[in-house]
Coordinates of C-alpha atoms and ligand atoms in Angstrom, one line a residue:
X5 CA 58.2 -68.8 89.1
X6 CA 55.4 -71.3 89.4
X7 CA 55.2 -73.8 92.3
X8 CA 53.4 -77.2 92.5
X9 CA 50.2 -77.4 93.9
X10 CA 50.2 -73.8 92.7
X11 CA 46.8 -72.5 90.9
X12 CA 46.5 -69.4 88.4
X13 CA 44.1 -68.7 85.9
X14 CA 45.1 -69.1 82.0
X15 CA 43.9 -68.1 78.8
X16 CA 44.4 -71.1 76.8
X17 CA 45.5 -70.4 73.0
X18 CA 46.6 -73.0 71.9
X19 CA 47.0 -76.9 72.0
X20 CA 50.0 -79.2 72.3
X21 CA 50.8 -82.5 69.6
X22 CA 48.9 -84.5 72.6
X23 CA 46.2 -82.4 72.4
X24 CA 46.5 -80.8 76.1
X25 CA 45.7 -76.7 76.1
X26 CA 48.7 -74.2 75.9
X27 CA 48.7 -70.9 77.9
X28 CA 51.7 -68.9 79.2
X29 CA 52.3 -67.0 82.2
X30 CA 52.7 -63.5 82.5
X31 CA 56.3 -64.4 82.9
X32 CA 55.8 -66.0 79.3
X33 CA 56.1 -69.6 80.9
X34 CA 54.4 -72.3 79.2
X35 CA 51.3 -74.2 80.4
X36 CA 50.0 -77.6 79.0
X37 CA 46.7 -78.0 80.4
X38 CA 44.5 -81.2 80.4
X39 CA 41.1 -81.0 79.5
X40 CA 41.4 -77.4 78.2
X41 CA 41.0 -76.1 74.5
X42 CA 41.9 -72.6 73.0
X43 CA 39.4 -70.0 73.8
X44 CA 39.0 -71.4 77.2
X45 CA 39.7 -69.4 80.6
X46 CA 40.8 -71.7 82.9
X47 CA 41.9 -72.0 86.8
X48 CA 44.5 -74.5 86.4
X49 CA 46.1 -76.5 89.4
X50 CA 49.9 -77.3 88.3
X51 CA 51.1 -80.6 88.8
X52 CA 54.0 -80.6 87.4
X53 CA 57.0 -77.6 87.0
X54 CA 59.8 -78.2 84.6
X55 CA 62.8 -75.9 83.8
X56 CA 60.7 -74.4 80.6
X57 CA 57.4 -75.5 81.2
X58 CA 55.3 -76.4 83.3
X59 CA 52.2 -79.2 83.7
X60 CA 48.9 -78.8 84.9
X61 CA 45.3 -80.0 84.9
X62 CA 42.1 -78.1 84.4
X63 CA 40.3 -76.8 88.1
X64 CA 38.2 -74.9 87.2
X65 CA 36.4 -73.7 83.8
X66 CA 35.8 -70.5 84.5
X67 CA 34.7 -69.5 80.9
X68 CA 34.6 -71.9 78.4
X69 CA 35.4 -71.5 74.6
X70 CA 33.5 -70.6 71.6
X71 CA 35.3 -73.8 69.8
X72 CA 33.4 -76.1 72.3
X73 CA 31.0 -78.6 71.5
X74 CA 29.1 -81.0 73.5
X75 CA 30.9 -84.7 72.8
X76 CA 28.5 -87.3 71.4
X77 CA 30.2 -90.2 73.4
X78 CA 29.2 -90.3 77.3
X79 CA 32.9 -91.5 78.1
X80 CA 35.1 -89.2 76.0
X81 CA 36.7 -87.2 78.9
X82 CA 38.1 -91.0 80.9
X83 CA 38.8 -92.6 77.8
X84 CA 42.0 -92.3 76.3
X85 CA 40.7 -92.9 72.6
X86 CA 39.7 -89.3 71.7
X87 CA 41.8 -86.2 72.8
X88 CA 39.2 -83.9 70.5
X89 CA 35.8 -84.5 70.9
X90 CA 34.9 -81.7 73.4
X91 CA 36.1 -79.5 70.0
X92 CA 34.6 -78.2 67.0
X93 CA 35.2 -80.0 63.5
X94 CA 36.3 -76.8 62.0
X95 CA 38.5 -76.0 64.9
X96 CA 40.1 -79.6 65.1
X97 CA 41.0 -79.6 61.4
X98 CA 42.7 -75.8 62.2
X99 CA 44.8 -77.4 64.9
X100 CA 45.9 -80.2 62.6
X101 CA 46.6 -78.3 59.4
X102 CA 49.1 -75.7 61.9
X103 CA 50.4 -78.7 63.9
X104 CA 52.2 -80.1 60.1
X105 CA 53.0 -76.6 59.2
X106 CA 54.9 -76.3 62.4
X107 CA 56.6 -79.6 61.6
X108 CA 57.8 -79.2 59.0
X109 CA 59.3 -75.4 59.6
X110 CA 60.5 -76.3 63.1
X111 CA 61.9 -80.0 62.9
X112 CA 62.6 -79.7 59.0
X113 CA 63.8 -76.1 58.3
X114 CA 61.6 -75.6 55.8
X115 CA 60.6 -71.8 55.1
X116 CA 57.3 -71.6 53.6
X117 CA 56.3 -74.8 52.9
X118 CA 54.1 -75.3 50.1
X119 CA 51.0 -76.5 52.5
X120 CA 47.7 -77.6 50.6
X121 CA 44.3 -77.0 52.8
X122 CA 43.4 -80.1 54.7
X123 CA 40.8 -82.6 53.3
X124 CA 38.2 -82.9 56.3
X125 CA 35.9 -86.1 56.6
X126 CA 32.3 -85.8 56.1
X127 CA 31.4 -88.6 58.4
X128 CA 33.1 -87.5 61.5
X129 CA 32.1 -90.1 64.0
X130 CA 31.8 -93.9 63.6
X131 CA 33.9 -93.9 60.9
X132 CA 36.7 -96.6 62.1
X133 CA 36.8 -99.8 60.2
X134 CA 39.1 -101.7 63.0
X135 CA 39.1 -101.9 66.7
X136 CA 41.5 -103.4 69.3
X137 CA 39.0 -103.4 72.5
X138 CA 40.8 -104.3 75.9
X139 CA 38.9 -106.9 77.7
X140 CA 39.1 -106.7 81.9
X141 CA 36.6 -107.5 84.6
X142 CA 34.0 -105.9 86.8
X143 CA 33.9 -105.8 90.8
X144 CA 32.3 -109.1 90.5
X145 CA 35.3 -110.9 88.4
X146 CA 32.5 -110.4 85.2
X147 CA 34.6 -110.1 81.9
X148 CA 34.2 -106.1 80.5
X149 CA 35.0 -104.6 77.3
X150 CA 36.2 -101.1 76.8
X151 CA 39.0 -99.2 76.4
X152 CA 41.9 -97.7 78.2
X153 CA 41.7 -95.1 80.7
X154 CA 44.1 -91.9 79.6
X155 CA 47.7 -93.4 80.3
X156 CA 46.3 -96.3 82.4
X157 CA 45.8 -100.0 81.7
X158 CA 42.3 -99.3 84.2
X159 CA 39.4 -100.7 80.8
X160 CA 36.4 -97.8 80.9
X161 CA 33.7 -100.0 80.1
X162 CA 32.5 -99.4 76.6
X163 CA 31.0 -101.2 74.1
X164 CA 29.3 -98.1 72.0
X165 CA 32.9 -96.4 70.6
X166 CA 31.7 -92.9 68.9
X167 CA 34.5 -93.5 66.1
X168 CA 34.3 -97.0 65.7
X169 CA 31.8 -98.6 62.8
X170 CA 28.5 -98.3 64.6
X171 CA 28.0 -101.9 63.8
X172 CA 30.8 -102.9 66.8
X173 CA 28.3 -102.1 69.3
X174 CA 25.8 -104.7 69.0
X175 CA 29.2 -107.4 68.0
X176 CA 31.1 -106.3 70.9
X177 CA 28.2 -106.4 73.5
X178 CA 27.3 -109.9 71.4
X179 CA 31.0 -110.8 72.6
X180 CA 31.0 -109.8 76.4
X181 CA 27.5 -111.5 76.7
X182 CA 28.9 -115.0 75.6
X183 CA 32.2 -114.1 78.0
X184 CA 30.0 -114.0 80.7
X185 CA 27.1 -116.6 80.3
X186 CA 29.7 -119.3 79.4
X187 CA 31.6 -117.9 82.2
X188 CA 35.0 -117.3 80.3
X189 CA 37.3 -115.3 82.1
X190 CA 39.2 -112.4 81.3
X191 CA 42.7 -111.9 81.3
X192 CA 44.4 -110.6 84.1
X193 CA 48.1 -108.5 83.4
X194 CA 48.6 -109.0 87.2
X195 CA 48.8 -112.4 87.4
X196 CA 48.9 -113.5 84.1
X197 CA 46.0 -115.7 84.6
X198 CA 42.7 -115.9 82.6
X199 CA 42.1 -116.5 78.7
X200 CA 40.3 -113.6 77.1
X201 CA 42.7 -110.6 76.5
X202 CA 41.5 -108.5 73.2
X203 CA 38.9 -108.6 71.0
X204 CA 39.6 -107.3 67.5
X205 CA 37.2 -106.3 65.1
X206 CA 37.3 -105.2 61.5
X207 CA 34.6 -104.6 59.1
X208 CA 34.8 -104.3 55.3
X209 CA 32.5 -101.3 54.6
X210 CA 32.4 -101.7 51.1
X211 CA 31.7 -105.3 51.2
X212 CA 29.9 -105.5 55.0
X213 CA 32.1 -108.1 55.6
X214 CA 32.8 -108.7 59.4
X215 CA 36.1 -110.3 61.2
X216 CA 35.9 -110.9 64.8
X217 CA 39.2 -112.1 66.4
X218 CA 39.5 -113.0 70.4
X219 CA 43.3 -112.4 71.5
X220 CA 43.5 -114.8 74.1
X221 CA 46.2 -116.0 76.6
X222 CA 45.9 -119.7 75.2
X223 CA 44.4 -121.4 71.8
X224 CA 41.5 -123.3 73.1
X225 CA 37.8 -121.0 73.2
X226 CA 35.7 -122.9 75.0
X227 CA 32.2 -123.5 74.0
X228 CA 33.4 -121.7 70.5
X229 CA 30.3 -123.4 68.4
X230 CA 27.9 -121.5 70.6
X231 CA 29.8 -117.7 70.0
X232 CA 30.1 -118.5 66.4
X233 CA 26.6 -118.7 66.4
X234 CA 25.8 -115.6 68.2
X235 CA 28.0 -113.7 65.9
X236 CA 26.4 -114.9 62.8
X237 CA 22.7 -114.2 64.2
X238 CA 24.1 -110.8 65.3
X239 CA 26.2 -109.7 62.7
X240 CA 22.9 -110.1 60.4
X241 CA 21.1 -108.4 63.0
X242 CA 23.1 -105.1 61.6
X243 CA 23.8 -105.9 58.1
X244 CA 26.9 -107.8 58.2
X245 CA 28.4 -111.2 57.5
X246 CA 30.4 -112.9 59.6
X247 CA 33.5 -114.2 57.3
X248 CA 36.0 -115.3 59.9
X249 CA 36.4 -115.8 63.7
X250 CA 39.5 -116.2 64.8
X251 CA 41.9 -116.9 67.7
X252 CA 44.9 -115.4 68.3
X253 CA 47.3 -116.8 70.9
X254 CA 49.2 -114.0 72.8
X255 CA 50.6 -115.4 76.3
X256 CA 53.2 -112.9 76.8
X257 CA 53.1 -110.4 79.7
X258 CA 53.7 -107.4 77.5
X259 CA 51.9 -104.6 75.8
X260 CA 51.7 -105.6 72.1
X261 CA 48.2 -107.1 71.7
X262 CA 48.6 -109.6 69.0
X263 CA 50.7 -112.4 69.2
X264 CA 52.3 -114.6 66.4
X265 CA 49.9 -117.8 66.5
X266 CA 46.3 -117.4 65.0
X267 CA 43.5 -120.0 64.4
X268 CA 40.6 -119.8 62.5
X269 CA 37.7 -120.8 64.3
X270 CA 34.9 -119.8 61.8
X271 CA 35.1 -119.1 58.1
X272 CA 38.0 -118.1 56.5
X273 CA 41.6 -116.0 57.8
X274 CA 40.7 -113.1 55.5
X275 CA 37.7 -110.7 55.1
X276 CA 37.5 -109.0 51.5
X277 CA 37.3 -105.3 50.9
X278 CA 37.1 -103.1 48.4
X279 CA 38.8 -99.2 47.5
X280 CA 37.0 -98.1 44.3
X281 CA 37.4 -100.7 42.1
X282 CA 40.0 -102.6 43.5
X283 CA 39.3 -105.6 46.1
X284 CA 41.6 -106.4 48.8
X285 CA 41.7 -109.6 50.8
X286 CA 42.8 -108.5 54.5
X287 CA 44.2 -111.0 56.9
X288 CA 44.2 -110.3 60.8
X289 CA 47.8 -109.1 61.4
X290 CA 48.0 -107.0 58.0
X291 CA 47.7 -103.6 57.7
X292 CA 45.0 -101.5 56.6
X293 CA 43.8 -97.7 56.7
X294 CA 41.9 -97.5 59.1
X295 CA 38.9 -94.5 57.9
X296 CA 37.9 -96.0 54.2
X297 CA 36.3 -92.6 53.3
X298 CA 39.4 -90.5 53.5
X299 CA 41.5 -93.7 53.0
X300 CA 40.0 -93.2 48.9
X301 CA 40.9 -89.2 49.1
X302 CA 44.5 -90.2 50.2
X303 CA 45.1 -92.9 47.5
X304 CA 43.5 -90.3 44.7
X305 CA 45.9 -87.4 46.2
X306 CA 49.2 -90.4 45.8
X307 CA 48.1 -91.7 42.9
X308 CA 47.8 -87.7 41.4
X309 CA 51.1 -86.5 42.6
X310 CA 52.6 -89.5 41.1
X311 CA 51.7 -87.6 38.0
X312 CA 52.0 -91.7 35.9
X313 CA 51.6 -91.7 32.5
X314 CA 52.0 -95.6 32.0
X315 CA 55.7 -95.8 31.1
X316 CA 57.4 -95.7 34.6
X317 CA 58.9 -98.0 37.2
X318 CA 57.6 -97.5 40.8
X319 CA 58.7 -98.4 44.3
X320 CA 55.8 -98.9 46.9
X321 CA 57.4 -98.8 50.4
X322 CA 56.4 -99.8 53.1
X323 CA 53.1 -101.7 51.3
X324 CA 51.2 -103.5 53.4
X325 CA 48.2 -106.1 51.3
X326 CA 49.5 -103.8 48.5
X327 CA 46.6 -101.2 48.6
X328 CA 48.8 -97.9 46.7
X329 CA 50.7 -100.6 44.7
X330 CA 47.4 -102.2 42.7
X331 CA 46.1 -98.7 43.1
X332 CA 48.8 -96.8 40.6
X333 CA 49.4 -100.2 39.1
X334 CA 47.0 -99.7 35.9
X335 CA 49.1 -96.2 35.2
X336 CA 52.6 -97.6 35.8
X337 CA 54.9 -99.8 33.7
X338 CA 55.9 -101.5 36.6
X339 CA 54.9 -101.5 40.3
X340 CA 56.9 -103.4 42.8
X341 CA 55.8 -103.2 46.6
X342 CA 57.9 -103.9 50.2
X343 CA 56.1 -104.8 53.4
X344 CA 57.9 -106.4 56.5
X345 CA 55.0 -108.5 57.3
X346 CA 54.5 -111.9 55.6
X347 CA 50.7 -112.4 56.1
X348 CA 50.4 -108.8 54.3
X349 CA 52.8 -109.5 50.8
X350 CA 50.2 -113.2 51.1
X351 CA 47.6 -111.0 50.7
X352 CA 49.1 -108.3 48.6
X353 CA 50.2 -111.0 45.6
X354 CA 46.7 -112.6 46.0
X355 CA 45.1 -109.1 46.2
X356 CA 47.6 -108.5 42.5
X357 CA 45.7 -111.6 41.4
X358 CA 42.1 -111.4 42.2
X359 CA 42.3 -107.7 40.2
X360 CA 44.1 -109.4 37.2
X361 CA 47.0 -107.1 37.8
X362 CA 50.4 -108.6 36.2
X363 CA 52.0 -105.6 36.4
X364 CA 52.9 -106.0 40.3
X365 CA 55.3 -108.0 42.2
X366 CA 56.0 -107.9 46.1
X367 CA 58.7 -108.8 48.4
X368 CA 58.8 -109.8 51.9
X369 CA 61.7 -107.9 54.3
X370 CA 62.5 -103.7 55.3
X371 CA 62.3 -101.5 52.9
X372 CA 66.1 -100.5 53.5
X373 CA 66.8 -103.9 53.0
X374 CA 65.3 -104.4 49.6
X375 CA 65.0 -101.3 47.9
X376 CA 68.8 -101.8 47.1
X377 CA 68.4 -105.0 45.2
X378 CA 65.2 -103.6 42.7
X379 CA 65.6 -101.9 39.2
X380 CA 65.8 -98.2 39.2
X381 CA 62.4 -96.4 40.1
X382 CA 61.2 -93.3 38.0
X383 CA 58.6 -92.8 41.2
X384 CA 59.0 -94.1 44.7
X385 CA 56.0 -93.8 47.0
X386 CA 56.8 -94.4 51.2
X387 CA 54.1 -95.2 53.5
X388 CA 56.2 -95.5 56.7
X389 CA 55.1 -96.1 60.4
X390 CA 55.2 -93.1 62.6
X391 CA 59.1 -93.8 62.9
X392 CA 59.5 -92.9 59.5
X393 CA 62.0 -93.7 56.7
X394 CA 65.1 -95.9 58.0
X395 CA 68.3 -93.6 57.4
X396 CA 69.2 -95.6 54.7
X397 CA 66.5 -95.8 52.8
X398 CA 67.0 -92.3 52.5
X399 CA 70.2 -92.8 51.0
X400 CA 69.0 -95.5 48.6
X401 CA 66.6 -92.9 47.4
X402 CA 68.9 -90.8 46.7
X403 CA 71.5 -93.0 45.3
X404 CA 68.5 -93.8 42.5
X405 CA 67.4 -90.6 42.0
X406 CA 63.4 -91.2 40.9
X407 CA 62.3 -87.8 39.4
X408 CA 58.9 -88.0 41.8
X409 CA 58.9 -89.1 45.5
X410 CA 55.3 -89.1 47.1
X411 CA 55.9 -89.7 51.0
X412 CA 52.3 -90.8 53.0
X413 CA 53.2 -89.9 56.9
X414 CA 51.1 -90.7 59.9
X415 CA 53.8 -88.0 62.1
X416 CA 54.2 -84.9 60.5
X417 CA 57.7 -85.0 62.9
X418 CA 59.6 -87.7 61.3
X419 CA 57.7 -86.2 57.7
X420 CA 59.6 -83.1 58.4
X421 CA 62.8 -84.8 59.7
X422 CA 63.1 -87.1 56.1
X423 CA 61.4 -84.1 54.1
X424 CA 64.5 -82.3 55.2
X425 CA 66.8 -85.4 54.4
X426 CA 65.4 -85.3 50.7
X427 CA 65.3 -81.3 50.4
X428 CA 68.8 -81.4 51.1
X429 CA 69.9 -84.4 48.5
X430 CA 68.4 -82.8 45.8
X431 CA 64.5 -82.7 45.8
X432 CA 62.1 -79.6 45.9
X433 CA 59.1 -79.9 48.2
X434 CA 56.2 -79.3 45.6
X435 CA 53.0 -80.2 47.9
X436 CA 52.0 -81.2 51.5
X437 CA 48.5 -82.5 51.7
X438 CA 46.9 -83.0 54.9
X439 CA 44.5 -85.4 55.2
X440 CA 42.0 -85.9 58.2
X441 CA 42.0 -90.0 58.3
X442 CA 41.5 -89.7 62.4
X443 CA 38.7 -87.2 63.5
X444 CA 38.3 -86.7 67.0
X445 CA 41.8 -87.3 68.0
X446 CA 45.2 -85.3 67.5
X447 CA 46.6 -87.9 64.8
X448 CA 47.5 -86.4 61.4
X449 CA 48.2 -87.8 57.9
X450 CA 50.0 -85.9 55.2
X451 CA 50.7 -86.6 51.8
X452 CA 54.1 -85.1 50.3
X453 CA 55.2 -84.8 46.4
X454 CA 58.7 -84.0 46.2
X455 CA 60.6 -83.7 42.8
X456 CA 64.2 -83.8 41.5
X457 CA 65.4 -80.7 41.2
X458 CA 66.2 -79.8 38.0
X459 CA 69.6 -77.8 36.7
X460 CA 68.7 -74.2 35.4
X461 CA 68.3 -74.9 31.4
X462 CA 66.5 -78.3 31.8
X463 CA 63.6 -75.7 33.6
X464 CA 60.7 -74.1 31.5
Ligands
SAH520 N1 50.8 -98.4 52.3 C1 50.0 -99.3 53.1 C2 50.6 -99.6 54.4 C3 51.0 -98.5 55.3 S1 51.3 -98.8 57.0 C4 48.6 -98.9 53.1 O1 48.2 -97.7 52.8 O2 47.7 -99.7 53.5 C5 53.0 -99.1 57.1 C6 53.4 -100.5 56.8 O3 54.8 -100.6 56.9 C7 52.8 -101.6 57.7 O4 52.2 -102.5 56.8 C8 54.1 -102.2 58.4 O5 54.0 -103.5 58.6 C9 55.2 -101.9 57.4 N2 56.5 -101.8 57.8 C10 57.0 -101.4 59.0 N3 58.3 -101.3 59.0 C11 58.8 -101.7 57.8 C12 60.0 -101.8 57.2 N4 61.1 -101.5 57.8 N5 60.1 -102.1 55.9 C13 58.9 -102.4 55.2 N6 57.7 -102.3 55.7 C14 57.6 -102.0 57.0

């Protein structure tokens, strides 16, 4: 039996979906501990004891692991941003690559499953196109910007994010120096007083366009004319052109960061990018992968297991500006595309237009909703938030039987969960493709093919 307050030394082997080490007892009782990696030894204090498990922290390293490296980011152990910078590449990508293996065996009985090797990133660090940076204040009431402390709204002052586009530095310390000459005060959750809540930046990499957007707790900036102008100097500073500053007006007391009114203060509500040779226009609230460089070996991995040859209908769930959609559009027949968000099928028909693409057509509402009403798909691609596929979707899909279903996941859980869903309605798992899209952290994307089983003498 372990106690609280109780401390024992570990041999952490391996990690948990958070990213916390696992080690077990010599009673086989499980261990997550914080700030520990396999290969450590580790004097762990428990904090917490559960019927099957139990919680600690990290006392005492007493030898650390081969796997570690030295993080490049001077705030990586407060911050709650990266789970996995204290471990190597190679080691990270392991973790990953077992972590959707497990998935998909454990929550989706799948025996075997047909697991491709994970695609790694070259660029490892500053590789995020968009940030969400929480703004708070100092001991003297001066605005910050940083991020969250590990499961705390306390901001770690930060400016310098080691996986965010280098470029956010010198805008983001641009920003908190106008916040605090023109003495404009941050946003307090507290009281709900103050104006300046978020600042959210995104950066085209292709094009080296730059949208800076303050969330604030109101719609007026004041002394806007004079930040505009800071931005534009400093945005050219580091190769980069300001194309739109926005407001956005969030006065709720809650945690979602963006709220429903925008304004443009600068420029225009878009920036443009660019994946291969398809642009995209990208408005504030839409959605877009996040890490262009694997975003490209994703679409190529989609667009190949959708195996087109030019002739064939296809559904593309869960759509956002349309990015798969205009992608596979120049191999399809027919490409039509489903987003919830209004601001993204805006910029997904415009997107269809700039490119010259006819063959493409978008609709606003849930998937589950409007899959039902389109003509029968030979392929249907998903791109679901982490909740994944709505239980009748799922139905739908297999009420229309497409012979090729590629499913894009950001949880290999609820991948396994509707993997199984399919398995069982008819389909064989050909491929699971792991892609590394979020380095440095425990997040995961997959890539699944699945295909209509076929009866015995259709089968060569
Ligand atoms: N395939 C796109 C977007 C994937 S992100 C790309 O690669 O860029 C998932 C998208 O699903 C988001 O744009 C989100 O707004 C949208 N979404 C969430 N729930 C939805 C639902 N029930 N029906 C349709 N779209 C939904």
């Amino acid at each position: 039996m372990l106690n609280k307050n109780q401390e024992i030394q570990l041999s952490i082997t391996s990690l948990s979906v958070e990213g916390a080490g696992i080690g077990k007892t010599d009673d086989g009782i499980t261990v997550f501990v914080s700030d520990a990696l396999p290969g450590d030894e580790v004097l762990a204090h428990i904090i917490k004891v559960k019927k099957t498990y139990a919680i600690a922290i990290t006392k005492e390293l007493i030898t650390p692991s081969p796997f570690r490296v030295e993080a490049l980011c001077p705030v990586a152990k407060k911050c709650g941003g990266c789970t996995f910078q204290h471990l190597s590449y190679a080691k990270q990508l392991e973790f990953k690559q077992e972590q959707v293996k497990a998935c998909l065996e454990r929550i989706g009985g799948i025996k075997n499953p047909p697991m491709e090797e994970i695609i790694g990133a070259e660029n490892i660090y500053h590789y995020r196109n968009k940030a969400q940076f929480p703004v708070s204040k100092d001991s003297d009431s001066k605005p910050i910007i940083g991020f969250y402390r590990r499961h705390s709204h306390d901001v770690v002052p930060n400016t310098d994010c080691a996986i965010q586009a280098s470029e956010d530095a010198i805008i983001l310390s641009e920003v908190q120096a106008f916040l605090r000459e023109e003495e404009i005060p941050s946003y307090d959750e507290v009281t709900g007083k103050g104006l300046v809540r978020h600042i959210f930046t995104r950066i085209g990499f292709a094009s080296r366009e730059l949208m800076v957007c303050l969330v604030c707790n109101g719609g007026k900036l004041p002394k806007a004319e004079k930040l505009i102008e800071r931005l534009i100097d400093a945005s050219g500073r580091v190769g980069l052109k300001l194309e739109s500053l926005l407001v956005n007006v969030n006065k709720d007391n809650t945690n979602v960061i963006i709220g429903k009114e925008t304004h443009v203060i600068y420029g225009r509500d878009y920036i443009e990018d660019s994946i291969g040779n398809i642009r995209y226009h990208i408005s504030m609230p839409s959605f877009y992968q996040v890490n262009p460089e694997q975003t490209r070996k994703l679409y190529d991995k989609a667009m190949e297991y959708a195996c087109l040859t030019g002739t064939e209908i296809v559904w593309d769930l869960y759509c956002g500006i349309g990015t798969i959609s205009l992608y596979l559009a120049s191999k399809a027949k027919k490409v039509y595309g489903v987003e919830i968000v209004p601001e993204a099928i805006e910029n997904a028909r415009e997107n269809a237009s700039i490119n010259n693409i006819n063959n493409a057509e978008f609709f606003v509402g849930a998937a589950e909703d409007v899959a039902d009403t389109l003509p029968a798909p030979d392929v249907i691609v998903v791109d679901p938030p982490r909740k994944g596929c709505d239980e009748k979707l799922i139905e739908t899909i297999l009420r229309v039987k497409p012979v090729r279903i590629v499913y894009v996941s950001c949880d290999p859980a609820t991948l396994a969960r509707d993997l199984c869903k399919l398995i069982n309605g008819g389909y064989e798992l050909k491929h699971v493709q792991p892609v590394d899209q979020f380095c440095q952290t425990s997040h995961v994307e997959s890539v699944a093919l699945l295909v209509k089983e076929r009866s015995d003498e259709e089968k060569h």
